[in-house]
Amino acid sequence: MTTPTKEFDVKKIREDFPILNRQVNGKNLIYFDNGATTQKPQAMLDKVSEYYSNLNSNVHRGVHTLSQLATTEYENARETVRKFFNAKSTNEIIFTKGTTDSINLAAYTLGKKFVNEGDEILITEMEHHSNIVPWQMLAEERGAKLKYIPLTDAAELDYSKLDELITEKTKIVSIVHVSNSLGTLNDIEKVIEKAHSVGAKVVIDGAQAIQHFAVDVQRLDCDMYCFSGHKLYGPLGIGILYGKEDLLDQLPPYQGGGEMISEVTMEKTTYNTLPYKYEAGTPNIVGAIGLAASIDYLNSIGMEAINHYEDELLGYSEQKLDAIEGIIRYSKAKVRKSILPFNFEGVYHYDLGLFLDKFGIAVRTGHHCCQPVMQRYDIQGTIRASFSFYNTKEEIDELVTALEKSLAVLR
Ligand code: PMP
């Protein structure tokens, strides 16, 4: 495992990620699709393998040794997550399948408790479909109105509209921390404060934030915060819903089943205490333990060092790509994080993505599950390079060379 150093030793860090050694189409893999999912450190892979080889059993219900060991590891993982983004209590940490699952849980429970006919839910024009569709479904079911904070031409939220949009009718505000399609870091503190002034609850989609800088949910004072383990160098199929304990205590359960109950008779059920009230069925035990291993790994590097290095990398990539003739860059906000969306005049994004793959370069093309953003810019999609702390300036130079070669053919 990498030990913390003052110098950011990217060469050494890369040795921790076995997949970075592989070749794609005869070239060294250059992985710039970190917004979609991140690659996995050996420390996490070892932990998952060790769990299945040495510890595998079900949690919470067993008196036998393996079950007790697995339960301890699972609950230790919850504590690791709590500490990572400074929640007050492990009762506030719910293991889910991922961001999408967490937002659906939030919409269902908050909706049932707080949203009635004529009420309003506020989201933004830059949301991922995961943070649009569950609210549309809720609004339709409850007869509520869904409103959007619009985007400015500078790819930022139009905060001047907040006073008009957040009123006594607003019950829930749900907003992305960092946009996956534009890279914008939103001023969520401003939105949270305004929403709380009318008593609305605030949900944050942290899917593209938590892996890039230190998040402190108590300082933010958000009511809920959602993220996916697989974007935080952890396993697939695990995610987090953070919710303030007094809020989660008031909310109804989401899914019914084993583990979330206190007592079941044929007539009725009483529910378990937090966090188990929201973890029906056998949880993703290995996912939680693997996620904790990834967080331990990230802590060994330090989120501040990661943030600093990734900002430097993004700045370098913008400077290099802006110099290529005909580039249209969509990330224009004052504060941006690790995401570089662009197009070239007269070139279809998908074709360019296919060409880059021939150079072993993985980027994402398309609408990035943000069709309203694409509609705002009147485009079908973009090419998105998204960076991690294991990427290098040399890889960005190779991207520039590959783009120039591809454009010479495609134009
Ligand atoms: N929100 C944002 C901003 C995202 O980038 C993503 C993943 N692309 C999601 C939500 C959904 O995450 P998941 O598919 O892991 O549930």
Short mmCIF file of C-alpha atoms and ligand atoms in Angstrom, two decimals:
data_model
loop_
_atom_site.label_atom_id
_atom_site.label_comp_id
_atom_site.label_asym_id
_atom_site.label_seq_id
_atom_site.Cartn_x
_atom_site.Cartn_y
_atom_site.Cartn_z
CA MET A 1 0.00 0.00 0.00
CA THR A 2 1.07 3.55 -0.72
CA THR A 3 2.34 5.47 2.28
CA PRO A 4 1.52 9.16 2.59
CA THR A 5 4.22 11.36 1.08
CA LYS A 6 4.49 15.12 0.71
CA GLU A 7 5.33 14.66 -2.98
CA PHE A 8 2.47 13.25 -4.99
CA ASP A 9 4.14 10.12 -6.28
CA VAL A 10 1.83 9.19 -9.15
CA LYS A 11 4.24 6.56 -10.47
CA LYS A 12 4.07 4.69 -7.21
CA ILE A 13 0.30 5.17 -6.96
CA ARG A 14 -0.17 3.62 -10.39
CA GLU A 15 1.50 0.44 -9.15
CA ASP A 16 -1.45 0.03 -6.76
CA PHE A 17 -3.91 -0.37 -9.68
CA PRO A 18 -3.24 -3.62 -11.56
CA ILE A 19 -5.54 -2.81 -14.51
CA LEU A 20 -3.36 0.17 -15.45
CA ASN A 21 -0.73 -2.31 -16.66
CA ARG A 22 -2.94 -3.75 -19.36
CA GLN A 23 -2.96 -2.98 -23.03
CA VAL A 24 -5.96 -2.09 -25.18
CA ASN A 25 -5.74 -2.41 -28.95
CA GLY A 26 -2.00 -2.93 -28.65
CA LYS A 27 -1.48 0.31 -26.71
CA ASN A 28 -1.02 1.01 -23.00
CA LEU A 29 -4.44 1.67 -21.50
CA ILE A 30 -5.15 5.34 -20.85
CA TYR A 31 -8.24 5.38 -18.71
CA PHE A 32 -10.09 8.68 -18.85
CA ASP A 33 -13.57 7.33 -18.04
CA ASN A 34 -13.34 7.78 -14.30
CA GLY A 35 -16.64 9.63 -14.14
CA ALA A 36 -18.38 6.42 -15.21
CA THR A 37 -16.47 4.20 -12.81
CA THR A 38 -13.04 4.22 -11.21
CA GLN A 39 -10.39 1.49 -11.31
CA LYS A 40 -9.67 -0.58 -8.23
CA PRO A 41 -6.65 -0.57 -5.92
CA GLN A 42 -5.03 -3.88 -5.06
CA ALA A 43 -5.78 -3.29 -1.36
CA MET A 44 -9.51 -3.38 -2.12
CA LEU A 45 -9.22 -6.40 -4.43
CA ASP A 46 -7.29 -8.27 -1.71
CA LYS A 47 -9.94 -7.46 0.89
CA VAL A 48 -12.76 -8.75 -1.31
CA SER A 49 -10.85 -11.92 -2.09
CA GLU A 50 -9.99 -12.43 1.58
CA TYR A 51 -13.63 -12.01 2.54
CA TYR A 52 -14.82 -14.74 0.18
CA SER A 53 -11.83 -17.02 0.90
CA ASN A 54 -11.79 -16.71 4.66
CA LEU A 55 -14.79 -14.98 6.16
CA ASN A 56 -17.85 -15.57 4.00
CA SER A 57 -21.08 -15.87 5.97
CA ASN A 58 -24.22 -13.86 6.63
CA VAL A 59 -24.27 -10.96 9.07
CA HIS A 60 -26.24 -10.07 12.21
CA ARG A 61 -28.20 -13.28 12.70
CA GLY A 62 -25.53 -15.87 13.34
CA VAL A 63 -24.10 -16.98 16.68
CA HIS A 64 -21.23 -18.79 14.99
CA THR A 65 -17.72 -17.36 14.70
CA LEU A 66 -17.72 -16.58 10.98
CA SER A 67 -21.00 -14.71 11.18
CA GLN A 68 -19.73 -12.70 14.11
CA LEU A 69 -16.47 -11.87 12.31
CA ALA A 70 -18.34 -10.84 9.16
CA THR A 71 -20.73 -8.70 11.24
CA THR A 72 -17.83 -6.93 12.94
CA GLU A 73 -16.18 -6.20 9.55
CA TYR A 74 -19.48 -5.00 8.08
CA GLU A 75 -20.15 -2.66 11.00
CA ASN A 76 -16.54 -1.46 11.02
CA ALA A 77 -17.06 -0.56 7.36
CA ARG A 78 -20.02 1.60 8.35
CA GLU A 79 -17.81 3.41 10.86
CA THR A 80 -15.12 3.94 8.16
CA VAL A 81 -17.73 5.58 5.91
CA ARG A 82 -19.07 7.69 8.80
CA LYS A 83 -15.63 9.04 9.55
CA PHE A 84 -14.79 9.62 5.88
CA PHE A 85 -17.41 12.34 5.42
CA ASN A 86 -17.88 13.23 9.09
CA ALA A 87 -21.41 12.03 9.80
CA LYS A 88 -22.40 12.26 13.45
CA SER A 89 -23.43 8.64 13.93
CA THR A 90 -23.27 5.27 12.18
CA ASN A 91 -27.08 5.27 12.45
CA GLU A 92 -26.96 7.84 9.66
CA ILE A 93 -25.08 5.57 7.24
CA ILE A 94 -27.33 3.31 5.13
CA PHE A 95 -25.74 0.82 2.74
CA THR A 96 -27.57 0.85 -0.60
CA LYS A 97 -26.81 -0.39 -4.13
CA GLY A 98 -25.49 2.99 -5.31
CA THR A 99 -26.41 6.60 -5.91
CA THR A 100 -29.50 5.72 -7.96
CA ASP A 101 -30.78 3.43 -5.22
CA SER A 102 -30.05 6.05 -2.56
CA ILE A 103 -31.93 8.79 -4.43
CA ASN A 104 -34.90 6.49 -5.00
CA LEU A 105 -34.93 5.72 -1.27
CA ALA A 106 -34.79 9.45 -0.52
CA ALA A 107 -37.60 10.30 -2.96
CA TYR A 108 -39.88 7.52 -1.72
CA THR A 109 -39.47 8.21 2.01
CA LEU A 110 -39.31 12.02 1.93
CA GLY A 111 -42.18 12.06 -0.55
CA LYS A 112 -44.41 9.93 1.64
CA LYS A 113 -43.74 12.04 4.70
CA PHE A 114 -43.60 15.59 3.35
CA VAL A 115 -45.06 15.94 -0.16
CA ASN A 116 -48.75 16.55 -0.82
CA GLU A 117 -50.82 17.91 -3.67
CA GLY A 118 -49.74 21.39 -4.75
CA ASP A 119 -46.35 21.15 -3.01
CA GLU A 120 -43.14 21.77 -4.93
CA ILE A 121 -39.92 19.85 -5.41
CA LEU A 122 -36.91 21.72 -6.74
CA ILE A 123 -34.03 20.18 -8.71
CA THR A 124 -31.73 21.68 -11.35
CA GLU A 125 -31.29 21.64 -15.10
CA MET A 126 -27.89 19.93 -14.74
CA GLU A 127 -29.02 16.76 -12.94
CA HIS A 128 -28.20 13.20 -13.94
CA HIS A 129 -31.34 11.24 -14.88
CA SER A 130 -30.99 9.46 -11.50
CA ASN A 131 -31.78 12.77 -9.83
CA ILE A 132 -34.62 13.69 -12.19
CA VAL A 133 -36.74 10.61 -12.82
CA PRO A 134 -37.41 9.58 -9.16
CA TRP A 135 -38.65 13.14 -8.48
CA GLN A 136 -40.78 13.19 -11.63
CA MET A 137 -42.34 9.90 -10.51
CA LEU A 138 -42.96 11.29 -7.02
CA ALA A 139 -44.40 14.58 -8.33
CA GLU A 140 -46.77 12.68 -10.60
CA GLU A 141 -47.90 10.35 -7.84
CA ARG A 142 -48.47 13.09 -5.25
CA GLY A 143 -49.82 15.81 -7.56
CA ALA A 144 -46.80 17.98 -6.75
CA LYS A 145 -44.92 20.33 -9.05
CA LEU A 146 -41.31 19.72 -10.11
CA LYS A 147 -39.29 22.88 -10.72
CA TYR A 148 -35.76 23.39 -12.03
CA ILE A 149 -32.99 25.85 -11.19
CA PRO A 150 -31.87 26.91 -14.69
CA LEU A 151 -28.35 26.90 -16.10
CA THR A 152 -26.47 30.02 -17.14
CA ASP A 153 -24.33 30.21 -20.29
CA ALA A 154 -21.34 29.82 -17.99
CA ALA A 155 -22.50 26.27 -17.09
CA GLU A 156 -23.42 27.36 -13.58
CA LEU A 157 -26.70 27.36 -11.72
CA ASP A 158 -28.57 30.62 -11.91
CA TYR A 159 -28.53 31.43 -8.20
CA SER A 160 -30.34 34.73 -8.86
CA LYS A 161 -33.49 32.62 -9.30
CA LEU A 162 -33.33 31.02 -5.84
CA ASP A 163 -35.57 33.56 -4.10
CA GLU A 164 -38.21 33.08 -6.75
CA LEU A 165 -37.94 29.28 -6.86
CA ILE A 166 -37.65 28.40 -3.18
CA THR A 167 -40.89 29.30 -1.41
CA GLU A 168 -43.11 28.03 1.39
CA LYS A 169 -44.44 25.47 -1.10
CA THR A 170 -40.98 23.91 -1.56
CA LYS A 171 -40.70 20.67 0.42
CA ILE A 172 -37.61 19.07 -1.10
CA VAL A 173 -34.56 20.39 -2.95
CA SER A 174 -32.30 17.84 -4.62
CA ILE A 175 -29.11 18.98 -6.28
CA VAL A 176 -25.92 17.57 -7.72
CA HIS A 177 -22.68 18.49 -5.92
CA VAL A 178 -20.44 18.17 -9.00
CA SER A 179 -22.04 17.84 -12.44
CA ASN A 180 -21.04 14.70 -14.35
CA SER A 181 -21.73 16.36 -17.71
CA LEU A 182 -20.24 19.84 -17.09
CA GLY A 183 -17.78 19.38 -14.23
CA THR A 184 -19.33 22.32 -12.37
CA LEU A 185 -18.84 22.39 -8.59
CA ASN A 186 -22.11 23.83 -7.31
CA ASP A 187 -22.44 26.23 -4.41
CA ILE A 188 -24.62 23.78 -2.53
CA GLU A 189 -24.14 25.61 0.79
CA LYS A 190 -26.04 28.58 -0.65
CA VAL A 191 -28.89 26.34 -1.83
CA ILE A 192 -29.02 24.39 1.46
CA GLU A 193 -29.24 27.58 3.51
CA LYS A 194 -32.00 29.02 1.37
CA ALA A 195 -33.96 25.70 1.35
CA HIS A 196 -33.72 25.41 5.12
CA SER A 197 -35.04 28.95 5.54
CA VAL A 198 -38.42 27.65 4.27
CA GLY A 199 -38.14 24.29 6.05
CA ALA A 200 -37.41 22.24 2.90
CA LYS A 201 -35.24 19.10 3.09
CA VAL A 202 -32.10 18.96 0.94
CA VAL A 203 -30.74 15.88 -0.82
CA ILE A 204 -27.28 16.04 -2.39
CA ASP A 205 -26.19 13.81 -5.28
CA GLY A 206 -22.51 13.40 -4.44
CA ALA A 207 -21.73 10.77 -7.09
CA GLN A 208 -19.07 12.98 -8.74
CA ALA A 209 -17.85 14.83 -5.66
CA ILE A 210 -16.94 12.37 -2.92
CA GLN A 211 -13.97 10.90 -4.87
CA HIS A 212 -12.36 14.29 -5.57
CA PHE A 213 -12.24 16.24 -2.30
CA ALA A 214 -13.06 15.97 1.39
CA VAL A 215 -16.79 16.22 2.06
CA ASP A 216 -18.11 17.07 5.53
CA VAL A 217 -21.84 16.41 5.80
CA GLN A 218 -22.15 18.12 9.19
CA ARG A 219 -20.53 21.28 7.90
CA LEU A 220 -22.68 21.22 4.76
CA ASP A 221 -25.77 20.66 6.93
CA CYS A 222 -27.49 18.74 4.08
CA ASP A 223 -30.31 16.42 5.14
CA MET A 224 -29.23 13.57 2.86
CA TYR A 225 -26.11 12.82 0.80
CA CYS A 226 -25.86 10.02 -1.78
CA PHE A 227 -22.91 8.37 -3.51
CA SER A 228 -21.76 5.17 -5.25
CA GLY A 229 -18.93 2.93 -4.05
CA HIS A 230 -17.79 2.07 -7.57
CA LYS A 231 -16.96 5.71 -8.31
CA LEU A 232 -14.95 5.86 -5.08
CA TYR A 233 -12.51 3.10 -6.09
CA GLY A 234 -14.73 0.53 -4.37
CA PRO A 235 -16.76 -2.45 -5.60
CA LEU A 236 -19.84 -2.35 -7.82
CA GLY A 237 -23.27 -2.70 -6.24
CA ILE A 238 -22.63 -0.77 -3.05
CA GLY A 239 -23.60 2.80 -2.27
CA ILE A 240 -24.36 5.13 0.59
CA LEU A 241 -27.31 7.10 1.72
CA TYR A 242 -26.42 9.48 4.52
CA GLY A 243 -29.41 10.96 6.33
CA LYS A 244 -29.62 13.03 9.50
CA GLU A 245 -30.65 10.66 12.26
CA ASP A 246 -33.66 12.64 13.51
CA LEU A 247 -34.93 12.86 9.93
CA LEU A 248 -34.48 9.16 9.13
CA ASP A 249 -36.21 8.33 12.42
CA GLN A 250 -39.31 10.22 11.26
CA LEU A 251 -39.43 8.66 7.79
CA PRO A 252 -41.31 5.50 6.79
CA PRO A 253 -39.42 2.35 5.75
CA TYR A 254 -38.57 1.86 2.07
CA GLN A 255 -38.41 -1.87 1.35
CA GLY A 256 -39.88 -4.60 3.54
CA GLY A 257 -38.17 -7.88 4.39
CA GLY A 258 -35.78 -9.53 6.80
CA GLU A 259 -33.43 -7.44 8.94
CA MET A 260 -35.53 -4.25 8.78
CA ILE A 261 -38.05 -5.58 11.30
CA SER A 262 -38.26 -5.62 15.04
CA GLU A 263 -41.22 -7.99 15.31
CA VAL A 264 -43.56 -9.55 12.78
CA THR A 265 -46.93 -11.10 13.54
CA MET A 266 -49.49 -12.19 10.97
CA GLU A 267 -51.33 -8.92 11.60
CA LYS A 268 -48.56 -6.36 11.68
CA THR A 269 -44.86 -5.50 11.80
CA THR A 270 -42.82 -3.18 13.96
CA TYR A 271 -39.64 -1.87 12.40
CA ASN A 272 -36.01 -2.12 13.39
CA THR A 273 -33.97 0.84 14.61
CA LEU A 274 -31.55 2.77 12.38
CA PRO A 275 -29.67 2.00 10.24
CA TYR A 276 -31.24 -1.47 9.82
CA LYS A 277 -34.72 -0.06 9.16
CA TYR A 278 -33.40 0.78 5.68
CA GLU A 279 -31.42 -2.40 5.01
CA ALA A 280 -34.01 -5.04 4.14
CA GLY A 281 -32.64 -8.46 3.20
CA THR A 282 -29.06 -9.74 3.16
CA PRO A 283 -26.93 -6.67 2.53
CA ASN A 284 -23.98 -6.40 0.16
CA ILE A 285 -21.55 -7.36 2.92
CA VAL A 286 -18.48 -7.74 0.74
CA GLY A 287 -19.35 -4.50 -1.06
CA ALA A 288 -19.37 -2.59 2.21
CA ILE A 289 -16.11 -4.17 3.38
CA GLY A 290 -14.48 -3.55 -0.01
CA LEU A 291 -15.64 0.08 0.02
CA ALA A 292 -14.09 0.56 3.46
CA ALA A 293 -10.80 -0.85 2.12
CA SER A 294 -10.90 1.70 -0.71
CA ILE A 295 -11.58 4.51 1.74
CA ASP A 296 -8.64 3.36 3.89
CA TYR A 297 -6.52 3.43 0.75
CA LEU A 298 -7.68 6.96 -0.17
CA ASN A 299 -7.03 8.13 3.39
CA SER A 300 -3.48 6.81 3.11
CA ILE A 301 -2.94 9.22 0.19
CA GLY A 302 -5.08 12.01 1.63
CA MET A 303 -8.10 13.68 0.02
CA GLU A 304 -6.37 17.05 0.11
CA ALA A 305 -3.43 15.72 -1.91
CA ILE A 306 -5.85 14.03 -4.33
CA ASN A 307 -7.85 17.24 -4.77
CA HIS A 308 -4.74 19.30 -5.38
CA TYR A 309 -3.20 16.88 -7.89
CA GLU A 310 -6.48 16.40 -9.80
CA ASP A 311 -7.01 20.17 -10.04
CA GLU A 312 -3.54 20.50 -11.50
CA LEU A 313 -4.26 17.71 -13.99
CA LEU A 314 -7.57 19.28 -15.05
CA GLY A 315 -5.92 22.68 -15.55
CA TYR A 316 -3.21 21.08 -17.67
CA SER A 317 -5.74 19.16 -19.78
CA GLU A 318 -7.83 22.29 -20.39
CA GLN A 319 -4.80 24.29 -21.43
CA LYS A 320 -3.66 21.55 -23.86
CA LEU A 321 -7.06 20.79 -25.37
CA ASP A 322 -8.06 24.46 -25.68
CA ALA A 323 -5.08 24.83 -28.04
CA ILE A 324 -6.56 22.35 -30.53
CA GLU A 325 -8.32 24.14 -33.36
CA GLY A 326 -12.11 23.98 -33.40
CA ILE A 327 -12.62 22.62 -29.88
CA ILE A 328 -15.87 23.48 -28.12
CA ARG A 329 -15.42 23.03 -24.39
CA TYR A 330 -18.55 22.89 -22.25
CA SER A 331 -16.95 23.09 -18.80
CA LYS A 332 -17.00 26.83 -18.26
CA ALA A 333 -17.93 27.24 -14.61
CA LYS A 334 -15.60 29.16 -12.30
CA VAL A 335 -14.94 26.05 -10.20
CA ARG A 336 -14.66 22.72 -12.03
CA LYS A 337 -13.66 19.24 -10.95
CA SER A 338 -11.89 16.52 -12.95
CA ILE A 339 -14.35 16.48 -15.87
CA LEU A 340 -13.60 17.78 -19.36
CA PRO A 341 -16.54 17.68 -21.81
CA PHE A 342 -15.95 18.80 -25.39
CA ASN A 343 -16.81 18.48 -29.07
CA PHE A 344 -15.20 19.49 -32.33
CA GLU A 345 -17.04 21.43 -34.97
CA GLY A 346 -18.39 19.05 -37.63
CA VAL A 347 -17.23 15.84 -35.87
CA TYR A 348 -19.65 13.37 -34.31
CA HIS A 349 -18.64 12.66 -30.71
CA TYR A 350 -19.21 8.92 -31.06
CA ASP A 351 -16.85 8.62 -34.05
CA LEU A 352 -14.10 10.43 -32.19
CA GLY A 353 -14.60 8.18 -29.15
CA LEU A 354 -14.17 5.10 -31.37
CA PHE A 355 -10.97 6.53 -32.88
CA LEU A 356 -9.54 7.26 -29.43
CA ASP A 357 -10.21 3.67 -28.40
CA LYS A 358 -7.87 2.56 -31.19
CA PHE A 359 -5.16 4.49 -29.34
CA GLY A 360 -6.03 2.65 -26.12
CA ILE A 361 -7.74 5.76 -24.72
CA ALA A 362 -11.02 5.26 -22.89
CA VAL A 363 -13.35 8.26 -22.88
CA ARG A 364 -17.12 8.45 -22.65
CA THR A 365 -19.32 9.76 -25.46
CA GLY A 366 -23.03 10.56 -25.52
CA HIS A 367 -25.50 12.42 -23.33
CA HIS A 368 -24.02 11.16 -20.04
CA CYS A 369 -27.53 10.56 -18.66
CA CYS A 370 -28.08 14.32 -18.74
CA GLN A 371 -30.42 14.84 -21.68
CA PRO A 372 -31.75 18.19 -20.36
CA VAL A 373 -28.17 19.53 -20.39
CA MET A 374 -27.75 18.37 -23.99
CA GLN A 375 -31.08 20.01 -24.87
CA ARG A 376 -29.88 23.26 -23.23
CA TYR A 377 -26.83 23.28 -25.55
CA ASP A 378 -28.79 21.88 -28.51
CA ILE A 379 -26.39 18.98 -28.98
CA GLN A 380 -26.74 15.20 -29.03
CA GLY A 381 -23.77 14.52 -26.84
CA THR A 382 -20.19 15.30 -25.94
CA ILE A 383 -16.88 13.55 -25.51
CA ARG A 384 -16.02 13.45 -21.82
CA ALA A 385 -12.56 12.85 -20.45
CA SER A 386 -12.72 12.45 -16.68
CA PHE A 387 -9.61 12.23 -14.55
CA SER A 388 -8.39 10.41 -11.48
CA PHE A 389 -5.29 10.90 -9.34
CA TYR A 390 -3.68 7.92 -11.11
CA ASN A 391 -3.72 9.76 -14.44
CA THR A 392 -0.70 11.72 -15.63
CA LYS A 393 0.19 14.75 -17.73
CA GLU A 394 1.95 12.38 -20.15
CA GLU A 395 -1.36 10.58 -20.70
CA ILE A 396 -3.01 13.93 -21.46
CA ASP A 397 -0.25 14.67 -24.00
CA GLU A 398 -1.06 11.32 -25.62
CA LEU A 399 -4.75 12.24 -25.71
CA VAL A 400 -3.86 15.46 -27.54
CA THR A 401 -1.75 13.58 -30.09
CA ALA A 402 -4.49 10.98 -30.60
CA LEU A 403 -7.11 13.72 -31.02
CA GLU A 404 -5.01 15.52 -33.61
CA LYS A 405 -4.41 12.30 -35.57
CA SER A 406 -8.10 11.32 -35.38
CA LEU A 407 -9.32 14.77 -36.39
CA ALA A 408 -7.02 14.75 -39.42
CA VAL A 409 -8.97 11.72 -40.67
CA LEU A 410 -12.46 12.66 -39.48
CA ARG A 411 -12.56 16.28 -40.63
N1 PMP B 1 -25.50 11.07 -10.32
C1 PMP B 1 -24.38 11.44 -10.97
C2 PMP B 1 -23.96 12.88 -10.96
C3 PMP B 1 -23.66 10.48 -11.65
O1 PMP B 1 -22.56 10.84 -12.32
C4 PMP B 1 -24.09 9.14 -11.65
C5 PMP B 1 -23.32 8.06 -12.40
N2 PMP B 1 -22.95 8.40 -13.69
C6 PMP B 1 -25.24 8.81 -10.93
C7 PMP B 1 -25.91 9.81 -10.28
C8 PMP B 1 -25.75 7.41 -10.85
O2 PMP B 1 -24.83 6.58 -10.21
P1 PMP B 1 -25.04 5.00 -10.19
O3 PMP B 1 -25.25 4.61 -11.63
O4 PMP B 1 -23.77 4.48 -9.61
O5 PMP B 1 -26.23 4.72 -9.35
#
